[in-house]
């Protein structure tokens, strides 16, 4: 974190720590933007939900990241909800203090701008890719993302249920279930409850490329 000692002291004075259990909502869409939330540990989903429509999961966020940045300067209202996929520890930072850091500290402002830009580009390319791929390609992308970016292992526990996976890749739960079973029959993955092993990562990579 590119903050001076005085800024770190000010941060400590204006930061309230909290613990959220798996499944709990950390920040709701439509609420006032009063705090920026720093994710100290755990996994969080960022999503949008409109009325009775199924939620749309925008991205999965790992620890050492800020929640609520897209709404920091764009509006006084949060445009996304955030919920814990695992038990998480967070720090609520007063939005006025956070904005002051950005105004006073160019290096910190650059880091925040870089984070927002990187996330925007990643999500943009993922949504474009989703529109061009079949369910098997989108599901392969998701499994590889968890394997490489989140858990850095070919063996991991899926943090999303099948409904949530469908919300992430923009398809139905039935399609997700059918494609998972197809991957299992072909020996590409093994799945026991939510414990997944990617047996043939090269083949999954090929499915992802061909889409």
Coordinates of C-alpha atoms in Angstrom, one line a residue:
X1 CA 0.0 0.0 0.0
X2 CA 1.5 3.3 -1.1
X3 CA 0.6 5.3 2.0
X4 CA 2.9 7.4 4.2
X5 CA 3.2 6.8 8.0
X6 CA 0.8 9.7 8.7
X7 CA -1.7 8.4 6.2
X8 CA -1.5 4.9 7.6
X9 CA -2.2 6.4 11.1
X10 CA -5.2 8.3 9.7
X11 CA -6.3 5.1 8.0
X12 CA -6.2 3.2 11.3
X13 CA -8.2 5.9 13.0
X14 CA -10.9 5.8 10.3
X15 CA -11.1 2.0 9.6
X16 CA -13.6 -0.3 11.2
X17 CA -12.9 -4.0 10.9
X18 CA -15.5 -6.7 10.5
X19 CA -16.0 -10.4 9.9
X20 CA -18.6 -11.8 7.6
X21 CA -19.6 -15.5 7.3
X22 CA -20.0 -17.4 4.1
X23 CA -23.2 -16.2 2.3
X24 CA -23.6 -12.9 4.2
X25 CA -24.0 -9.7 2.2
X26 CA -21.2 -7.2 2.9
X27 CA -22.6 -4.3 0.8
X28 CA -25.9 -4.0 -1.0
X29 CA -26.7 -2.5 -4.4
X30 CA -28.6 0.8 -3.9
X31 CA -27.1 1.7 -0.6
X32 CA -25.3 5.0 0.0
X33 CA -21.6 5.1 -0.8
X34 CA -20.3 5.9 2.7
X35 CA -17.3 3.6 2.9
X36 CA -14.8 1.8 0.7
X37 CA -14.2 -1.7 1.9
X38 CA -10.8 -3.4 2.0
X39 CA -10.9 -7.2 1.7
X40 CA -8.3 -8.5 4.1
X41 CA -9.0 -12.2 3.6
X42 CA -11.4 -14.5 1.8
X43 CA -13.4 -14.6 -1.5
X44 CA -16.2 -12.3 -2.4
X45 CA -18.6 -12.2 -5.4
X46 CA -19.6 -8.8 -7.0
X47 CA -23.0 -9.0 -8.5
X48 CA -26.1 -7.2 -9.7
X49 CA -29.7 -8.2 -9.0
X50 CA -32.7 -6.5 -10.5
X51 CA -36.1 -7.4 -9.0
X52 CA -37.1 -11.0 -9.4
X53 CA -34.5 -11.6 -12.1
X54 CA -31.6 -14.0 -11.4
X55 CA -28.5 -12.2 -10.2
X56 CA -25.6 -11.5 -12.6
X57 CA -22.2 -12.2 -11.1
X58 CA -19.7 -9.6 -12.4
X59 CA -16.6 -11.0 -10.9
X60 CA -15.0 -13.0 -8.1
X61 CA -12.7 -10.8 -5.9
X62 CA -9.8 -12.1 -3.9
X63 CA -8.2 -10.8 -0.7
X64 CA -6.1 -7.6 -0.7
X65 CA -8.6 -5.7 -2.9
X66 CA -11.1 -2.9 -2.5
X67 CA -14.8 -3.3 -2.8
X68 CA -17.0 -0.5 -4.0
X69 CA -14.4 1.4 -6.2
X70 CA -16.7 1.6 -9.3
X71 CA -19.2 3.7 -7.3
X72 CA -16.6 5.9 -5.6
X73 CA -16.7 8.8 -8.0
X74 CA -19.5 7.8 -10.3
X75 CA -22.4 8.1 -8.0
X76 CA -23.4 8.4 -4.3
X77 CA -25.2 5.1 -4.7
X78 CA -23.5 1.7 -4.8
X79 CA -24.2 0.0 -8.2
X80 CA -23.1 -3.5 -7.1
X81 CA -23.7 -5.9 -4.2
X82 CA -20.9 -7.9 -2.5
X83 CA -21.4 -11.2 -0.7
X84 CA -19.0 -13.5 1.1
X85 CA -18.2 -16.8 -0.7
X86 CA -16.0 -17.8 2.2
X87 CA -15.6 -16.4 5.7
X88 CA -14.0 -13.0 5.1
X89 CA -12.3 -10.2 7.1
X90 CA -12.8 -6.6 5.9
X91 CA -12.0 -3.1 6.9
X92 CA -14.5 -0.3 6.3
X93 CA -12.7 2.9 5.3
X94 CA -14.5 6.3 5.5
X95 CA -15.1 7.4 1.9
X96 CA -14.0 11.0 2.7
X97 CA -10.7 9.8 4.0
X98 CA -10.1 7.5 1.1
X99 CA -10.8 10.3 -1.4
X100 CA -8.3 12.5 0.5
X101 CA -5.7 9.9 0.1
X102 CA -6.3 9.9 -3.7
X103 CA -6.1 13.7 -3.9
X104 CA -2.9 14.0 -1.8
X105 CA -1.0 10.8 -2.8
X106 CA -0.3 10.4 -6.5
X107 CA 1.2 7.0 -6.2
X108 CA -1.8 5.7 -4.2
X109 CA -4.1 7.3 -6.8
X110 CA -2.2 5.6 -9.6
X111 CA -2.6 2.2 -7.9
X112 CA -6.3 2.7 -7.5
X113 CA -6.7 3.8 -11.1
X114 CA -4.7 0.8 -12.3
X115 CA -6.9 -1.5 -10.3
X116 CA -10.1 -0.1 -11.7
X117 CA -8.8 -0.1 -15.3
X118 CA -7.5 -3.7 -15.0
X119 CA -10.8 -5.0 -13.6
X120 CA -12.8 -3.1 -16.2
X121 CA -10.7 -4.6 -19.1
X122 CA -10.8 -8.1 -17.6
X123 CA -14.6 -8.0 -17.2
X124 CA -15.1 -6.5 -20.7
X125 CA -13.1 -9.2 -22.4
X126 CA -14.8 -11.9 -20.3
X127 CA -18.3 -10.7 -21.3
X128 CA -17.3 -10.4 -24.9
X129 CA -15.9 -14.0 -24.8
X130 CA -19.0 -15.3 -23.1
X131 CA -21.1 -14.0 -26.0
X132 CA -19.0 -15.9 -28.5
X133 CA -18.6 -19.2 -26.7
X134 CA -20.8 -22.2 -26.1
X135 CA -21.5 -23.4 -22.6
X136 CA -18.6 -25.9 -22.6
X137 CA -16.1 -23.2 -23.5
X138 CA -17.5 -20.8 -20.8
X139 CA -17.4 -23.5 -18.2
X140 CA -13.9 -24.5 -19.1
X141 CA -12.9 -20.8 -18.8
X142 CA -14.4 -20.7 -15.3
X143 CA -12.7 -23.9 -14.1
X144 CA -9.3 -22.7 -15.4
X145 CA -9.8 -19.3 -13.8
X146 CA -10.4 -20.9 -10.4
X147 CA -7.5 -23.3 -10.9
X148 CA -4.9 -20.7 -12.1
X149 CA -6.0 -17.3 -10.7
X150 CA -7.7 -18.1 -7.4
X151 CA -6.4 -21.4 -6.0
X152 CA -3.2 -22.0 -8.2
X153 CA -3.9 -25.7 -8.1
X154 CA -5.6 -28.3 -10.2
X155 CA -7.4 -29.5 -7.1
X156 CA -9.7 -27.1 -5.2
X157 CA -13.2 -26.6 -3.7
X158 CA -15.6 -24.8 -5.9
X159 CA -16.6 -21.6 -4.1
X160 CA -19.8 -21.3 -6.2
X161 CA -22.8 -23.7 -6.4
X162 CA -24.2 -24.6 -9.8
X163 CA -26.8 -21.8 -9.7
X164 CA -24.0 -19.2 -9.1
X165 CA -21.8 -20.6 -11.8
X166 CA -24.8 -20.2 -14.2
X167 CA -25.1 -16.5 -13.0
X168 CA -21.4 -16.0 -13.7
X169 CA -21.3 -17.4 -17.2
X170 CA -24.7 -16.4 -18.3
X171 CA -26.5 -19.7 -18.8
X172 CA -29.0 -22.0 -17.0
X173 CA -28.2 -24.2 -14.0
X174 CA -29.3 -27.2 -16.1
X175 CA -26.8 -26.4 -18.8
X176 CA -24.0 -26.1 -16.1
X177 CA -25.0 -29.5 -14.6
X178 CA -25.1 -31.2 -18.0
X179 CA -21.7 -29.8 -19.0
X180 CA -20.0 -30.7 -15.7
X181 CA -21.3 -34.3 -16.1
X182 CA -19.9 -34.3 -19.6
X183 CA -16.5 -33.3 -18.4
X184 CA -16.7 -36.0 -15.7
X185 CA -17.7 -38.7 -18.2
X186 CA -14.8 -37.7 -20.5
X187 CA -12.3 -37.9 -17.6
X188 CA -11.4 -34.2 -17.9
X189 CA -12.4 -33.5 -14.3
X190 CA -13.4 -35.4 -11.1
X191 CA -16.0 -33.9 -8.8
X192 CA -17.0 -35.1 -5.4
X193 CA -19.6 -32.7 -3.9
X194 CA -17.7 -29.4 -4.5
X195 CA -14.2 -30.9 -4.4
X196 CA -12.9 -30.7 -8.0
X197 CA -9.8 -32.1 -9.6
X198 CA -8.8 -31.1 -13.1
X199 CA -7.3 -34.4 -14.5
X200 CA -6.6 -33.2 -18.0
X201 CA -5.7 -29.4 -17.8
X202 CA -4.4 -29.4 -21.4
X203 CA -7.7 -30.7 -22.8
X204 CA -9.6 -28.2 -20.7
X205 CA -7.3 -25.5 -22.2
X206 CA -8.1 -26.7 -25.6
X207 CA -11.8 -26.6 -25.0
X208 CA -11.4 -23.1 -23.7
X209 CA -9.6 -21.9 -26.8
X210 CA -12.0 -23.5 -29.2
X211 CA -15.0 -22.4 -27.2

